[in-house]
PDB file of N, CA and C in Angstrom:
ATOM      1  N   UNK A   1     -80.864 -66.400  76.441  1.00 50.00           N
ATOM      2  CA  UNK A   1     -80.278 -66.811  75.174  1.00 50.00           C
ATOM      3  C   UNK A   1     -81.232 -66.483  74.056  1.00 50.00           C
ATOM      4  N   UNK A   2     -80.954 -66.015  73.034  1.00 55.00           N
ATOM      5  CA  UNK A   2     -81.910 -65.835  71.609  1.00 55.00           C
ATOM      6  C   UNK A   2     -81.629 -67.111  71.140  1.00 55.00           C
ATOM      7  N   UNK A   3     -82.331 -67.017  69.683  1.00 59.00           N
ATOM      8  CA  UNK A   3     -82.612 -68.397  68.787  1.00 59.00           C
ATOM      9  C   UNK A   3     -81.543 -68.985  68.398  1.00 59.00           C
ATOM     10  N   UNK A   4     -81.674 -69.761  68.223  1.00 53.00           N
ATOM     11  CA  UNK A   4     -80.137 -70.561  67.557  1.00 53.00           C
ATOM     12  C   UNK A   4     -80.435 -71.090  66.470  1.00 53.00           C
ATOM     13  N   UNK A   5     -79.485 -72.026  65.537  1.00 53.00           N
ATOM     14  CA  UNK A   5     -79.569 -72.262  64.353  1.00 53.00           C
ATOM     15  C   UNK A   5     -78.478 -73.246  63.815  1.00 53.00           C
ATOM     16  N   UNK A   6     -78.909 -74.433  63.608  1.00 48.00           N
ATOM     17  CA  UNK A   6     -77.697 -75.462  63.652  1.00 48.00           C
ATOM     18  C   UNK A   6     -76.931 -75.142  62.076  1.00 48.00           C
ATOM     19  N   UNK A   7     -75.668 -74.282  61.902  1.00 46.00           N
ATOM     20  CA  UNK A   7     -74.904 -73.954  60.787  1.00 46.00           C
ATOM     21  C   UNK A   7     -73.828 -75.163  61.113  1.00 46.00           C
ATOM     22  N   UNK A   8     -74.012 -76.705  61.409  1.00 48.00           N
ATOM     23  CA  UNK A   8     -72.718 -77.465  61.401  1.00 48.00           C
ATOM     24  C   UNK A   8     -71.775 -76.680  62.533  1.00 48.00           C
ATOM     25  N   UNK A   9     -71.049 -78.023  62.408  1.00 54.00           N
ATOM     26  CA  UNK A   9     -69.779 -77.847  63.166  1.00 54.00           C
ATOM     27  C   UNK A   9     -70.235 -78.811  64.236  1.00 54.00           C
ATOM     28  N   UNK A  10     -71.376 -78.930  65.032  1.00 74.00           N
ATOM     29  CA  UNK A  10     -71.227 -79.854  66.058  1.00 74.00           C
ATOM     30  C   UNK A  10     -71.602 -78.782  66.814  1.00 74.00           C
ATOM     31  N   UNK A  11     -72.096 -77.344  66.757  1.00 89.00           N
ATOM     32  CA  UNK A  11     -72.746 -76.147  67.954  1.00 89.00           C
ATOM     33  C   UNK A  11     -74.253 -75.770  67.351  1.00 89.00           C
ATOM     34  N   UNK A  12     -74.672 -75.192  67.904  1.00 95.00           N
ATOM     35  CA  UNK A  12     -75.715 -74.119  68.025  1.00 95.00           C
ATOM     36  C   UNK A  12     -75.458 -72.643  67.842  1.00 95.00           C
ATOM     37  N   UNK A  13     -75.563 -72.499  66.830  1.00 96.00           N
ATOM     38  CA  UNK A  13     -74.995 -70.362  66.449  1.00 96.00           C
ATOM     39  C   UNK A  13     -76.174 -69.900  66.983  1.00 96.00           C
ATOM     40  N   UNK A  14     -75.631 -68.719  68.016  1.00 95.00           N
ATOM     41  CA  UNK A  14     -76.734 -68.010  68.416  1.00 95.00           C
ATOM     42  C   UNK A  14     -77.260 -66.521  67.137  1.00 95.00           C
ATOM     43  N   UNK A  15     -78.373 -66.813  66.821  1.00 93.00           N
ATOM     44  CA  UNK A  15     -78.203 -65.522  65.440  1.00 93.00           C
ATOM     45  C   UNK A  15     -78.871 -64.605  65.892  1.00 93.00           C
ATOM     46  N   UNK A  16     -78.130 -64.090  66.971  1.00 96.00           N
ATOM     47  CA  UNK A  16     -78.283 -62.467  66.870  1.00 96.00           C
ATOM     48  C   UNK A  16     -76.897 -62.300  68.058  1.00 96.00           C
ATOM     49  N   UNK A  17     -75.956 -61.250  67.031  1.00 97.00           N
ATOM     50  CA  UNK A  17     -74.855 -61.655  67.876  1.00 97.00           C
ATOM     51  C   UNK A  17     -74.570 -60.720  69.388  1.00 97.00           C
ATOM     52  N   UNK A  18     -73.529 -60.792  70.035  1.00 97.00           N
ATOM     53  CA  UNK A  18     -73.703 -60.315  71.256  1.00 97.00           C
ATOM     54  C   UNK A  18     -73.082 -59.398  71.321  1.00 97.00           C
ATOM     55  N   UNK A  19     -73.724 -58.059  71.757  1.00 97.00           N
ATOM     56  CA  UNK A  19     -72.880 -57.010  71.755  1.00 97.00           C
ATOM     57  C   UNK A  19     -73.303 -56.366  73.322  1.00 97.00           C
ATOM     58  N   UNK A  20     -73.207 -57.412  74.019  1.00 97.00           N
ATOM     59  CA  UNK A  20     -72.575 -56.872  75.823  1.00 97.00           C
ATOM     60  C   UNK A  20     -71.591 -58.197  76.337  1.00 97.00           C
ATOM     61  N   UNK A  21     -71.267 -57.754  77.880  1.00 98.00           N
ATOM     62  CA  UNK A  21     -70.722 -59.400  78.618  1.00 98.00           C
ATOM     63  C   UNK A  21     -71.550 -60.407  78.020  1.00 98.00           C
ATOM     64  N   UNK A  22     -71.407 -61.945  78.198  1.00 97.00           N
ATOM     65  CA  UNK A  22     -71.937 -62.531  78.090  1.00 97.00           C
ATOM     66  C   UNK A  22     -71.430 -63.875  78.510  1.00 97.00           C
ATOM     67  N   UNK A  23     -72.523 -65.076  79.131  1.00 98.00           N
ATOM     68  CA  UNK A  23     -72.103 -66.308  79.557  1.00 98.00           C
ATOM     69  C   UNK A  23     -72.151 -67.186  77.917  1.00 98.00           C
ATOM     70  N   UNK A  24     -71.021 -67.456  77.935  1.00 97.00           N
ATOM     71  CA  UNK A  24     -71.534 -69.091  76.493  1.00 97.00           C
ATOM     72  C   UNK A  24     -71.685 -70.439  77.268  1.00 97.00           C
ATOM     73  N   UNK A  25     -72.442 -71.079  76.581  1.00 97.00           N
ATOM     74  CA  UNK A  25     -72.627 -72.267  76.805  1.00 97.00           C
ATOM     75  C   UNK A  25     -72.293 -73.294  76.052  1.00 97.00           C
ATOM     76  N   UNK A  26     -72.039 -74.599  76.482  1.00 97.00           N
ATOM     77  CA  UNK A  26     -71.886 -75.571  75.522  1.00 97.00           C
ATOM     78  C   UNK A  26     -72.426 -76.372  74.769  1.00 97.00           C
ATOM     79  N   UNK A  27     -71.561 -76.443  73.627  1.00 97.00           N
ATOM     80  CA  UNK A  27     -72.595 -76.648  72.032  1.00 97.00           C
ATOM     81  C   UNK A  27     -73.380 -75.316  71.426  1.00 97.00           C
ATOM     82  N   UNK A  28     -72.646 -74.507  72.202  1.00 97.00           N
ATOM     83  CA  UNK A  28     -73.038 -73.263  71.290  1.00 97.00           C
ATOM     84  C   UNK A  28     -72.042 -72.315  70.766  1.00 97.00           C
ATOM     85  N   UNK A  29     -72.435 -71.543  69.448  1.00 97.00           N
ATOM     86  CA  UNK A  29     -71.826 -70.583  68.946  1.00 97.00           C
ATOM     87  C   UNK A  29     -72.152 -69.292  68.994  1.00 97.00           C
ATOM     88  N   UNK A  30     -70.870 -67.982  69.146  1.00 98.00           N
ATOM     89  CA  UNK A  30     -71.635 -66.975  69.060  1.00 98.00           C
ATOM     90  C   UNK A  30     -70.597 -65.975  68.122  1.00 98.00           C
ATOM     91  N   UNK A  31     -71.437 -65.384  67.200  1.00 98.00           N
ATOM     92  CA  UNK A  31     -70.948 -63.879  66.676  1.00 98.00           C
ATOM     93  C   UNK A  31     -71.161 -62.983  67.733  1.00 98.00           C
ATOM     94  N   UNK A  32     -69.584 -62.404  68.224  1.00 98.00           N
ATOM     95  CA  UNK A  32     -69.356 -61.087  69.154  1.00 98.00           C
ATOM     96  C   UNK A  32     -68.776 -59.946  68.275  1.00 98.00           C
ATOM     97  N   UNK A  33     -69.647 -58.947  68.970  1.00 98.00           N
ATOM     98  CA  UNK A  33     -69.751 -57.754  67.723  1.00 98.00           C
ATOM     99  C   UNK A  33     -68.857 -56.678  68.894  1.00 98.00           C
ATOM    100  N   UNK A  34     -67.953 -56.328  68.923  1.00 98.00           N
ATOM    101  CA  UNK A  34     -66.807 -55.812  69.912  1.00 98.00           C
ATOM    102  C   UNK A  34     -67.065 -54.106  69.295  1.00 98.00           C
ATOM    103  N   UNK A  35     -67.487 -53.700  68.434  1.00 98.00           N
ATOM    104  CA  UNK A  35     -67.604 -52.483  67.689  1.00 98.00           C
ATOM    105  C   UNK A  35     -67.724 -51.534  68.474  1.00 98.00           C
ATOM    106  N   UNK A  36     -68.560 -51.629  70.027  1.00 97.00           N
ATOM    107  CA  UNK A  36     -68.630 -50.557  70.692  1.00 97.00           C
ATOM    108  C   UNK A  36     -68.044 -50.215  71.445  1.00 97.00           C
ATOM    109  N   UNK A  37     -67.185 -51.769  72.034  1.00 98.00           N
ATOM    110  CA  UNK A  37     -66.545 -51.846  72.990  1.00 98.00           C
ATOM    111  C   UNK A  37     -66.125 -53.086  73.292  1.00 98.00           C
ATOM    112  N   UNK A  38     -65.125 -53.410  74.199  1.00 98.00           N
ATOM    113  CA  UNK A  38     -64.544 -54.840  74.511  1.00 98.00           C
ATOM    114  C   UNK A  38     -65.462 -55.289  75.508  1.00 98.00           C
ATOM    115  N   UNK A  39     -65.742 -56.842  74.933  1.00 98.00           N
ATOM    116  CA  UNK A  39     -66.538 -57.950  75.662  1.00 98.00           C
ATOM    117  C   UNK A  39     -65.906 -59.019  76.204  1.00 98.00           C
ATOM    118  N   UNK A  40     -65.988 -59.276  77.063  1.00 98.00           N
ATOM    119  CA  UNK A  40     -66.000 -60.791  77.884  1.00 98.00           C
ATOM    120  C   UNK A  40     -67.353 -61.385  77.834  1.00 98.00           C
ATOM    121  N   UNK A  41     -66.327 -63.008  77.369  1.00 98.00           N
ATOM    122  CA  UNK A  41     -67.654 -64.126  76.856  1.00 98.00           C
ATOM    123  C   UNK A  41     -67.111 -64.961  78.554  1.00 98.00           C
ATOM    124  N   UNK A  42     -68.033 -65.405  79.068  1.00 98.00           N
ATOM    125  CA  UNK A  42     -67.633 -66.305  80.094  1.00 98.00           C
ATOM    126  C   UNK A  42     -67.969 -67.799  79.733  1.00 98.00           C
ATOM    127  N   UNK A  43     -67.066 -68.734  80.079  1.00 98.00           N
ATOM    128  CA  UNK A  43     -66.951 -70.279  79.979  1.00 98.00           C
ATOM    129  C   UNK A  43     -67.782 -70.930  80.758  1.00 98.00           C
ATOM    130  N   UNK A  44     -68.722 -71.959  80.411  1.00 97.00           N
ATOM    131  CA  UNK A  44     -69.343 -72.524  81.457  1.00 97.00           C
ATOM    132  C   UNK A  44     -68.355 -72.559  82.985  1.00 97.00           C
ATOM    133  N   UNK A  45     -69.494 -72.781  83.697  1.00 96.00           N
ATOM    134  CA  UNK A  45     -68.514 -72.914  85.149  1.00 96.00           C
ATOM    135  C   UNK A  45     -68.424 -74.736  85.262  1.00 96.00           C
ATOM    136  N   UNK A  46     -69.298 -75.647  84.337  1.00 96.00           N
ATOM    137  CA  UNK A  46     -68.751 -76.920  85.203  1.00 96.00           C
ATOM    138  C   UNK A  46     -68.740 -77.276  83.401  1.00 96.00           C
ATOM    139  N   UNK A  47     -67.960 -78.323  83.214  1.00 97.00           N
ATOM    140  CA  UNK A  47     -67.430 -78.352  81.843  1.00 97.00           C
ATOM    141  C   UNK A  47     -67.100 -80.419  81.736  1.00 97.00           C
ATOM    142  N   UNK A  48     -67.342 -80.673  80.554  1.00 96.00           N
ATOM    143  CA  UNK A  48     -67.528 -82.262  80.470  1.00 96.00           C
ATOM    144  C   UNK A  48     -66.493 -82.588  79.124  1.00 96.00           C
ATOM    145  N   UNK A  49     -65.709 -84.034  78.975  1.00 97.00           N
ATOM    146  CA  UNK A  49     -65.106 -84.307  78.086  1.00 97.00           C
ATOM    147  C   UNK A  49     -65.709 -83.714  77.126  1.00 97.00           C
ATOM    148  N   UNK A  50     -64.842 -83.501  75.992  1.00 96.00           N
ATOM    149  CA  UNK A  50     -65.630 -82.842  74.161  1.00 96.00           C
ATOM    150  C   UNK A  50     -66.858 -81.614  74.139  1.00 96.00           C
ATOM    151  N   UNK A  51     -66.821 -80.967  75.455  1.00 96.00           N
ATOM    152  CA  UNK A  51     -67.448 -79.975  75.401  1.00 96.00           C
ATOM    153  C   UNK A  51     -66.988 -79.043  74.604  1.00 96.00           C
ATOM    154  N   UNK A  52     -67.672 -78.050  73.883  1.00 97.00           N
ATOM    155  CA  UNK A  52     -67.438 -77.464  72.498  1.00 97.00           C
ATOM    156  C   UNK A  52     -68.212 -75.788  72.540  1.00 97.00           C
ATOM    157  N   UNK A  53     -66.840 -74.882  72.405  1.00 98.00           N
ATOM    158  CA  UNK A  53     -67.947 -73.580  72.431  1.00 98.00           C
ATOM    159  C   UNK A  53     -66.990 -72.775  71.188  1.00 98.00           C
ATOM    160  N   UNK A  54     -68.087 -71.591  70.870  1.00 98.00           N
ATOM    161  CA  UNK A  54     -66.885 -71.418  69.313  1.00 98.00           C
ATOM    162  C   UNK A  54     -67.461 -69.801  69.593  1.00 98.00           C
ATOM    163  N   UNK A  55     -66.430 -68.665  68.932  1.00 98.00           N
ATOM    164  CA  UNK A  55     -66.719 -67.583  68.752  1.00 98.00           C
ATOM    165  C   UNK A  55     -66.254 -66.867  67.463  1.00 98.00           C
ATOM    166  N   UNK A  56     -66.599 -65.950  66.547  1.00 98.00           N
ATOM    167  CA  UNK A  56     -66.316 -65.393  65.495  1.00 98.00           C
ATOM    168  C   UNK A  56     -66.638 -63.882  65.780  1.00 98.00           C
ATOM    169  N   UNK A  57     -65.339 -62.645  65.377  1.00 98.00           N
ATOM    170  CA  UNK A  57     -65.640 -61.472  65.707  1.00 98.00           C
ATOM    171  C   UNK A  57     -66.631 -60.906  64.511  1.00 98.00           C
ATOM    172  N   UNK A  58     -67.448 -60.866  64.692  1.00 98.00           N
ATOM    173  CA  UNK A  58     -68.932 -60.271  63.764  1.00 98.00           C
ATOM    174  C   UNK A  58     -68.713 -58.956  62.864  1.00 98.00           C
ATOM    175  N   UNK A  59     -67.358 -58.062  63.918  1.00 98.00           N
ATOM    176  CA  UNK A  59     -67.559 -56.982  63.510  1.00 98.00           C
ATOM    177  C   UNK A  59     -66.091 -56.402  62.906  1.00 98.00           C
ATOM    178  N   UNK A  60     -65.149 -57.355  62.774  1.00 98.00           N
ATOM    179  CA  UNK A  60     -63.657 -57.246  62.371  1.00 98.00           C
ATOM    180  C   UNK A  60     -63.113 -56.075  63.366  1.00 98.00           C
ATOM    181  N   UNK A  61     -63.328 -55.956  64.601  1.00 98.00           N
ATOM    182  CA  UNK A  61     -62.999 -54.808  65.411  1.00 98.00           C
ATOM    183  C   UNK A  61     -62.232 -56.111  66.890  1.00 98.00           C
ATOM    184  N   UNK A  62     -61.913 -57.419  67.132  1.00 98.00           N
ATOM    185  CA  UNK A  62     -61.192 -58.044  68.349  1.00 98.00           C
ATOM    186  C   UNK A  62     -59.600 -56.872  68.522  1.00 98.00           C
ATOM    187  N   UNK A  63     -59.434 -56.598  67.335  1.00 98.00           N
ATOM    188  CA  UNK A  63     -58.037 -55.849  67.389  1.00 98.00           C
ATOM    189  C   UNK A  63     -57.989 -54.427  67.985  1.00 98.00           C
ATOM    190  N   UNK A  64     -59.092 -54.043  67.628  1.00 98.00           N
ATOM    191  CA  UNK A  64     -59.138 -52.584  68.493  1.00 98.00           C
ATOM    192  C   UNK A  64     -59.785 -52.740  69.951  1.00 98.00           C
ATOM    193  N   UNK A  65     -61.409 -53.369  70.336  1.00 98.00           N
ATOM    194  CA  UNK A  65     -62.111 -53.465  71.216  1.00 98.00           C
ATOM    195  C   UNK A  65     -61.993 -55.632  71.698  1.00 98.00           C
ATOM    196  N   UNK A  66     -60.998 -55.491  72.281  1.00 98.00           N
ATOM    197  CA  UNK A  66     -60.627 -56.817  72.385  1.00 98.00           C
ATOM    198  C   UNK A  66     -62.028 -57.932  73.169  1.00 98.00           C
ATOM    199  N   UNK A  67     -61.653 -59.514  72.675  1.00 98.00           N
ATOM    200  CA  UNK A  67     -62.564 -60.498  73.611  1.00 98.00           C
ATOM    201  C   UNK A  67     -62.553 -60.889  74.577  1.00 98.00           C
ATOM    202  N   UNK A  68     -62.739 -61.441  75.579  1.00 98.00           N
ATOM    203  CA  UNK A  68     -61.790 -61.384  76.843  1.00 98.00           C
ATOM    204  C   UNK A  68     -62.921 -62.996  77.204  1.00 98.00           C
ATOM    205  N   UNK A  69     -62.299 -64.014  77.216  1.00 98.00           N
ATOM    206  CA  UNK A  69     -63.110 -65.542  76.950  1.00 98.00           C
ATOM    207  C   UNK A  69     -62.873 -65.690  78.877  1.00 98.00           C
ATOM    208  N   UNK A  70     -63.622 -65.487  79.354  1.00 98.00           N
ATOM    209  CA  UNK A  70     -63.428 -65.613  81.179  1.00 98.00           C
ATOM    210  C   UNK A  70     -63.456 -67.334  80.998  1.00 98.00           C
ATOM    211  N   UNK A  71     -62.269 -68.088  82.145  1.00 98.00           N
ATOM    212  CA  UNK A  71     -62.316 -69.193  82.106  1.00 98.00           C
ATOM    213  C   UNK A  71     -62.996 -69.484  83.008  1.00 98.00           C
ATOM    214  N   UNK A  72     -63.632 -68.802  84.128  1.00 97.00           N
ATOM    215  CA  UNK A  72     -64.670 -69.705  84.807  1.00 97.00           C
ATOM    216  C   UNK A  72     -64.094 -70.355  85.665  1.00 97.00           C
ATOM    217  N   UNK A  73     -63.195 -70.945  86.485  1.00 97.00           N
ATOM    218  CA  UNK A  73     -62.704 -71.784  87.030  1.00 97.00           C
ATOM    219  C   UNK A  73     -61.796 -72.812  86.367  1.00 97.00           C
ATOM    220  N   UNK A  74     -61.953 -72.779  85.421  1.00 98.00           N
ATOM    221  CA  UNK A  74     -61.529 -74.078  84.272  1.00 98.00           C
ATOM    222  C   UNK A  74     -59.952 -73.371  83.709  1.00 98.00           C
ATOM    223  N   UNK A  75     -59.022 -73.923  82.948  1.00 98.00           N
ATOM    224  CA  UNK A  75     -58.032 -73.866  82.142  1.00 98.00           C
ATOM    225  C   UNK A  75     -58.089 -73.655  81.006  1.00 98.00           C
ATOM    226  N   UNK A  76     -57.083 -73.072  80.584  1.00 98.00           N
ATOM    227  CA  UNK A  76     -57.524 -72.355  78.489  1.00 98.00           C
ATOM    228  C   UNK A  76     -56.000 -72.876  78.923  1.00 98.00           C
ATOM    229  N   UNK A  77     -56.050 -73.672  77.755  1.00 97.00           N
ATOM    230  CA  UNK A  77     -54.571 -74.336  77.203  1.00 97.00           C
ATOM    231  C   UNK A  77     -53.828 -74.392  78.304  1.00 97.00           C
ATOM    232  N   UNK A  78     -54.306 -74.744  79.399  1.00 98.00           N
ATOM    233  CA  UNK A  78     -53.273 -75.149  80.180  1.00 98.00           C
ATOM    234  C   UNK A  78     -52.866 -74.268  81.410  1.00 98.00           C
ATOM    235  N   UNK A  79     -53.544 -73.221  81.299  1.00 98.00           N
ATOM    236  CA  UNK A  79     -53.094 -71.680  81.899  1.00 98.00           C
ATOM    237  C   UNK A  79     -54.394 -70.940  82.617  1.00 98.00           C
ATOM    238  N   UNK A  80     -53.644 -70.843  83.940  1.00 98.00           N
ATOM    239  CA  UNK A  80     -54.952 -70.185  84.588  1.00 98.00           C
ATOM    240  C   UNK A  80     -54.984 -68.708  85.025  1.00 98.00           C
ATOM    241  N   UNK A  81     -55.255 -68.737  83.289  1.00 98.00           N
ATOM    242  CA  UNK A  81     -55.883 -67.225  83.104  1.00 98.00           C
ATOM    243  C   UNK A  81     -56.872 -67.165  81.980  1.00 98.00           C
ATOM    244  N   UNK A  82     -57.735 -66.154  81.520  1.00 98.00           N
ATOM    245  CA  UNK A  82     -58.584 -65.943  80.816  1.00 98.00           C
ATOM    246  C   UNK A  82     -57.278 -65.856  79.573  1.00 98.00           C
ATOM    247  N   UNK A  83     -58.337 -65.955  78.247  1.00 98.00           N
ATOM    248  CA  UNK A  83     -58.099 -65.985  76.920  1.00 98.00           C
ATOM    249  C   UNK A  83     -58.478 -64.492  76.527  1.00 98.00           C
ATOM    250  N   UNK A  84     -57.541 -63.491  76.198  1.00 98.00           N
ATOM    251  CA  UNK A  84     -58.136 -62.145  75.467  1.00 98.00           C
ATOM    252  C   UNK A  84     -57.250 -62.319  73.919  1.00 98.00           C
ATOM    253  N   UNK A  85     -58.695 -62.302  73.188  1.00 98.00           N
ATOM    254  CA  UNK A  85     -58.094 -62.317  71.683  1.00 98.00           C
ATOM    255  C   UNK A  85     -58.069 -60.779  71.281  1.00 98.00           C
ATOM    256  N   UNK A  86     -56.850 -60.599  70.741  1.00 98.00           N
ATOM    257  CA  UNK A  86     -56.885 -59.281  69.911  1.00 98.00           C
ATOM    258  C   UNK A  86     -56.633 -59.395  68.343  1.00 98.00           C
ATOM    259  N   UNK A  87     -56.938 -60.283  67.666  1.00 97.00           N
ATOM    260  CA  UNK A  87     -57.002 -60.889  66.044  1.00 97.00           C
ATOM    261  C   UNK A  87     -58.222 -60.163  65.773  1.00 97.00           C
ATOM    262  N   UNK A  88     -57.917 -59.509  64.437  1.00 98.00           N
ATOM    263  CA  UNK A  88     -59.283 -58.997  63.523  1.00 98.00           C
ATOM    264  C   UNK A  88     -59.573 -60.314  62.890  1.00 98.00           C
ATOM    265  N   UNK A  89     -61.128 -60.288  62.968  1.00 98.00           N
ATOM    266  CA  UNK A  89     -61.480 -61.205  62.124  1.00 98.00           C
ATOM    267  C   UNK A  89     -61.376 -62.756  63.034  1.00 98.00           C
ATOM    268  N   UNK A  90     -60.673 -62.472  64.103  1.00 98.00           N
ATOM    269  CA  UNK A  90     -60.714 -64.264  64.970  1.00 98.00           C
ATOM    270  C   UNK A  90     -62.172 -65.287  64.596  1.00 98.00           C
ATOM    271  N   UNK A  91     -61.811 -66.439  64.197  1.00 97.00           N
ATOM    272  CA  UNK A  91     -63.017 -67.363  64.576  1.00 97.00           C
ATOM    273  C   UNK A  91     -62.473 -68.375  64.779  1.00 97.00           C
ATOM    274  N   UNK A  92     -62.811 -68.656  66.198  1.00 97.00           N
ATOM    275  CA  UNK A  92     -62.436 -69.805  66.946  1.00 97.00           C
ATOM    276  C   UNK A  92     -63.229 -71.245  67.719  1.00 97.00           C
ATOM    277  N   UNK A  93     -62.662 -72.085  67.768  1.00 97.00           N
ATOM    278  CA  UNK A  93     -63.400 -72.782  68.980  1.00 97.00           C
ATOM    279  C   UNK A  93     -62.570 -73.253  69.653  1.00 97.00           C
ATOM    280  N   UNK A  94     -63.113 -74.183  70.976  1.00 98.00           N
ATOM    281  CA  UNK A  94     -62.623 -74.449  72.312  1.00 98.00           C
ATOM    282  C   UNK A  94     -62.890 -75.317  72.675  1.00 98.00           C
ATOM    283  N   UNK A  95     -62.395 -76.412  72.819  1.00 97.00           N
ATOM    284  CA  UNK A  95     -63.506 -77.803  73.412  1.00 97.00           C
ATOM    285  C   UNK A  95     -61.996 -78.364  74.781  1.00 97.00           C
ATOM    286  N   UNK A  96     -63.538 -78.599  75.937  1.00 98.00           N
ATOM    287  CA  UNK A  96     -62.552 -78.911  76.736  1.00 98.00           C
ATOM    288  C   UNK A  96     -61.738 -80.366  77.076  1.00 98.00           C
ATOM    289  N   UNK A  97     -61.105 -80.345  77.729  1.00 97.00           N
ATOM    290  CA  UNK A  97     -60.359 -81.961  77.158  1.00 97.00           C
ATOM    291  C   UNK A  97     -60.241 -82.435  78.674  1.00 97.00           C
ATOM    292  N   UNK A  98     -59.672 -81.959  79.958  1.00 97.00           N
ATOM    293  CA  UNK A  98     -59.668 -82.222  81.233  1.00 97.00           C
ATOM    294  C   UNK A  98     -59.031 -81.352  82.019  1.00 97.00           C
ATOM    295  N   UNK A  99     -58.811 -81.671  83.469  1.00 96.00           N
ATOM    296  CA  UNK A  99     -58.636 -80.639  84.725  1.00 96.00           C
ATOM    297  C   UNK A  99     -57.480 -79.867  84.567  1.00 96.00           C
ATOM    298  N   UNK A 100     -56.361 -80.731  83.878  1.00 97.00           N
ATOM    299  CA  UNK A 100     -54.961 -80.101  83.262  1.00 97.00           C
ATOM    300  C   UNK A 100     -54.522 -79.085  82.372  1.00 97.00           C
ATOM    301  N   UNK A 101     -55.733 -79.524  81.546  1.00 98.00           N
ATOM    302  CA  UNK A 101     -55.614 -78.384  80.331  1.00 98.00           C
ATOM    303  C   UNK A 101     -56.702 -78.005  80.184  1.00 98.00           C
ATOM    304  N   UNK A 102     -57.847 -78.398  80.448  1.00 98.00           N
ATOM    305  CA  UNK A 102     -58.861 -77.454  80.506  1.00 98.00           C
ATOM    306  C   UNK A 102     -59.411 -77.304  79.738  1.00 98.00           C
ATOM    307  N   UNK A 103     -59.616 -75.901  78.154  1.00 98.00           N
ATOM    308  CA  UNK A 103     -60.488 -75.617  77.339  1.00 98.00           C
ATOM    309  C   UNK A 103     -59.199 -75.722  76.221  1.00 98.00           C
ATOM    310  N   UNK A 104     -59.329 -76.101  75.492  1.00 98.00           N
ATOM    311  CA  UNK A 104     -58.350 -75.846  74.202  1.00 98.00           C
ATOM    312  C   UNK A 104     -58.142 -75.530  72.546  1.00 98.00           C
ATOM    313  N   UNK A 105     -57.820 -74.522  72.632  1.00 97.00           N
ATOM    314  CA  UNK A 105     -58.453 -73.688  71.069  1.00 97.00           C
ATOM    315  C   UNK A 105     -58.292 -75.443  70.014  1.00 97.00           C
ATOM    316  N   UNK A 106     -59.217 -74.960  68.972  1.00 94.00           N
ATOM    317  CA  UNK A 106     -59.505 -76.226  68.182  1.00 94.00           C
ATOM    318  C   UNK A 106     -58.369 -75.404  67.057  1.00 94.00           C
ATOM    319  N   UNK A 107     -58.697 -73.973  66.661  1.00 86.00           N
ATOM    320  CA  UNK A 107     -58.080 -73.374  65.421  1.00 86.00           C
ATOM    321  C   UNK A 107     -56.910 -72.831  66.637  1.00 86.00           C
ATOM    322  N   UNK A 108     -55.763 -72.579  65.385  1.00 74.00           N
ATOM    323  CA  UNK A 108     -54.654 -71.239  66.345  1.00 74.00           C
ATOM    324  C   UNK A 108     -53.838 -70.561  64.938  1.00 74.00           C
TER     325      UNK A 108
END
């Protein structure tokens, strides 16, 4: 992990953003820079009430070189499948709520 930097919200922004795969963790934020190519962010694998992870596309490119949020074992809204955003400009977060539903966008 690089440095982080508490910008509010209740995370940790990682400031230097990620431009390969990558694991997120919770209580953290990351700028994904998709410009070269499409990334998968992976979800923690074990996940706790009000856990909180957030992403913003760095590089206004989710629409061409998409995000691909791996759920890890866990649920994204309910659905067991990964989250691929294709929104320019997406900034999102995710906090998980339980075994049913799993991770659940905060913005939509």
């Amino acid at each position: 992990a690089g440095a982080t930097n508490d910008l509010g919200g209740g995370v940790q922004w990682e400031t230097t953003p990620k431009t390969a795969d990558s694991n997120a963790g919770a209580g953290e934020g990351y700028f994904v820079d998709t410009s070269g190519a499409a990334r998968t962010a992976t979800l923690p694998g074990t996940a706790a009430l009000g856990d909180e992870v957030r992403f913003v596309d760095y590089a206004d490119t989710f629409d061409t070189n998409n995000l691909t949020v791996g759920r890890n074992g866990h649920k994204i809204q309910g659905a067991a499948s990964d989250l691929v955003v294709a929104t320019e400009g997406a900034a999102f977060g995710l906090v998980y709520v339980d075994s049913t539903k799993g991770w659940l966008l905060t913005e939509k």
